[in-house]
Phi, psi and omega in degrees: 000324185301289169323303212263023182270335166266029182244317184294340180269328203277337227280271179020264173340297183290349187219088221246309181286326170304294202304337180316307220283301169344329186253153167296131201321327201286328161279351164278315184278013162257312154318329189262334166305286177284358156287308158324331178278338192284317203280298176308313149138340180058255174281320166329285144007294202284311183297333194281244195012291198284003205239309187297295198305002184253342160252031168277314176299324168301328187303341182285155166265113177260089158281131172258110163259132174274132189245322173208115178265149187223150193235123177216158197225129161259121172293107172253172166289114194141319178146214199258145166238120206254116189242189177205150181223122202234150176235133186230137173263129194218106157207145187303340174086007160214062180097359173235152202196140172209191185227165182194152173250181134206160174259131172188171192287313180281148200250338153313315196279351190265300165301297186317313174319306168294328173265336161287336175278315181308306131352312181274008194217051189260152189238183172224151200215136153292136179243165156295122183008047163083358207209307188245154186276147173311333174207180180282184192197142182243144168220150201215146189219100203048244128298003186268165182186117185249143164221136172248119195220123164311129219190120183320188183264155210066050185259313173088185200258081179274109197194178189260158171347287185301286184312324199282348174283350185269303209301285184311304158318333194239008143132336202303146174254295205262074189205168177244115153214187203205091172301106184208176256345042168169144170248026190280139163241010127304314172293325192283329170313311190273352163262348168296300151327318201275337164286333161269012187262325187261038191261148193240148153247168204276350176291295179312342128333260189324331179284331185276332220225050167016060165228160149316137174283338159311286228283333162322311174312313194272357171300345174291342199122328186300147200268148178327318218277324203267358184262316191287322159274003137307311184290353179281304200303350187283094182284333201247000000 
């Protein structure tokens, strides 16, 4: 019996087409299903297809800072139920940059949350050569009141805890800034942000107000010659 259950799987293989014409229709058009599916690629296909596109989304390189995690306990009947809230900072490191909070039992699961709404909420902030913001700035979020100040170059990142992970994410080297009222740090994120939401760069300036960026430029005191290679020299 063994021989002849292995005669029957080998014979196929060798007479692929006799045996085809041979068997009922029904089995053939199961076989030819499954050659077609094979041909198309079906599922296989597909999945290759959805593997690419995530890793085309993985390819930008992202810094992720955790700036606080918070641990809070609910009294149940039984004992304490514990959760977590995590605040994450997200930026590519050449001007864009956002935030997210998220909740959860676990505190990984908490942070992936956070990082992921922060992603969905990246902004773009004009720089300075690439290192500093083009002018000061104020942002205010509740009790927080933030000042953000442009600063020549080696200066480094002066700035408190919560601010200096937006700076260092979104690309800046070079910045001043100042905090006051509240060290909550959600308010200081969110005055920050209300503060780089109002940087300008002088190309984008000039385009509103149908002017050249020399003349803007030379409204400082500077003279045409030193306004026209400052304005050249302006990338955004």
């Amino acid at each position: 019996m063994a021989d002849e259950n292995t005669n029957e799987v080998v014979a196929p293989v060798e007479g692929a087409e006799a045996q085809t014409e041979g068997r009922g229709p029904g089995r053939g058009r199961g076989r030819g299903g499954d050659r077609n599916r094979g041909e198309r690629g079906g599922r296989g296909r597909r999945d290759d297809r959805r593997g690419g596109n995530r890793d085309e989304e993985q390819g930008e390189e992202l810094i992720e800072k955790l700036v606080h995690i918070n641990r809070v306990s609910k009294t149940v009947k039984g004992g304490k139920r514990f959760g977590f809230a995590a605040l994450v900072v997200v930026g590519d490191g050449k001007g864009r940059a956002g935030f997210g909070h998220g909740k959860a039992r676990e505190v990984p699961e908490a942070i992936s949350k956070a990082t992921a709404s922060a992603k969905k909420a990246m902004v773009r902030v004009p720089l300075k050569e690439g290192r500093t913001l083009h002018h000061d700035g104020l942002g205010h979020f509740g009790a927080g009141k933030v000042t953000v100040r442009s600063a020549p170059a080696g200066t480094g990142i002066i700035a408190g805890g919560p601010m200096r992970a937006v700076f260092e994410s979104l690309g800046v080297a070079d910045v001043v800034t100042k905090s006051n009222g509240t060290s909550n740090p959600y308010n200081m994120i969110r005055a920050t942000f209300a503060a780089l939401g109002e940087q300008a760069s002088p190309k984008s300036v000039a385009q509103r107000r149908g002017k050249k960026v020399a003349d803007l430029l030379r409204r400082g005191g500077a003279s045409a010659e030193v306004a026209q290679a400052d304005a050249e020299a302006i990338a955004e």
